[in-house]
């Protein structure tokens, strides 16, 4: 739990404000430390515990796949991760039409 112990200090440094930019959050500290970044991404990919993933409870067939076209964009995953949601979607719906896009967030200046 060393990470949780640092939360109050981080919040104080941010004057308890919500970040307006990804550059003001804690994740910008990870890229210079690939081993820590990898550990964070692995945790985020597996942090479901006993909770079902969104593909289990969201009405994907009706709300996303209905009306999807093979030449269009099916889903854009905007994140800093490795696209595990896109992988899961393709595994569960291998014949789903459309492109899956992983957009990696850049830091802002």
CSV table of N, CA and C in Angstrom, one decimal, residues 72-76 97-100:
chain,number,residue,atom,x,y,z
A,72,UNK,N,-16.3,1.2,-41.2
A,72,UNK,CA,-16.3,2.3,-40.2
A,72,UNK,C,-15.5,1.9,-38.9
A,73,UNK,N,-15.5,2.8,-38.0
A,73,UNK,CA,-14.8,2.7,-36.7
A,73,UNK,C,-15.8,2.1,-35.7
A,74,UNK,N,-15.5,1.0,-35.2
A,74,UNK,CA,-16.4,0.3,-34.2
A,74,UNK,C,-16.2,0.9,-32.8
A,75,UNK,N,-15.0,1.0,-32.4
A,75,UNK,CA,-14.7,1.5,-31.0
A,75,UNK,C,-13.3,2.1,-30.9
A,76,UNK,N,-13.2,3.3,-30.2
A,76,UNK,CA,-11.9,3.9,-29.9
A,76,UNK,C,-11.7,3.8,-28.4
A,97,UNK,N,-18.1,-6.2,-37.2
A,97,UNK,CA,-17.5,-5.3,-38.2
A,97,UNK,C,-16.9,-4.0,-37.7
A,98,UNK,N,-16.0,-3.5,-38.4
A,98,UNK,CA,-15.5,-2.2,-38.1
A,98,UNK,C,-14.1,-2.3,-37.5
A,99,UNK,N,-13.5,-1.1,-37.4
A,99,UNK,CA,-12.1,-1.0,-37.0
A,99,UNK,C,-12.1,-0.7,-35.5
A,100,UNK,N,-11.1,-1.3,-34.8
A,100,UNK,CA,-10.8,-1.0,-33.4
A,100,UNK,C,-9.6,-0.1,-33.3
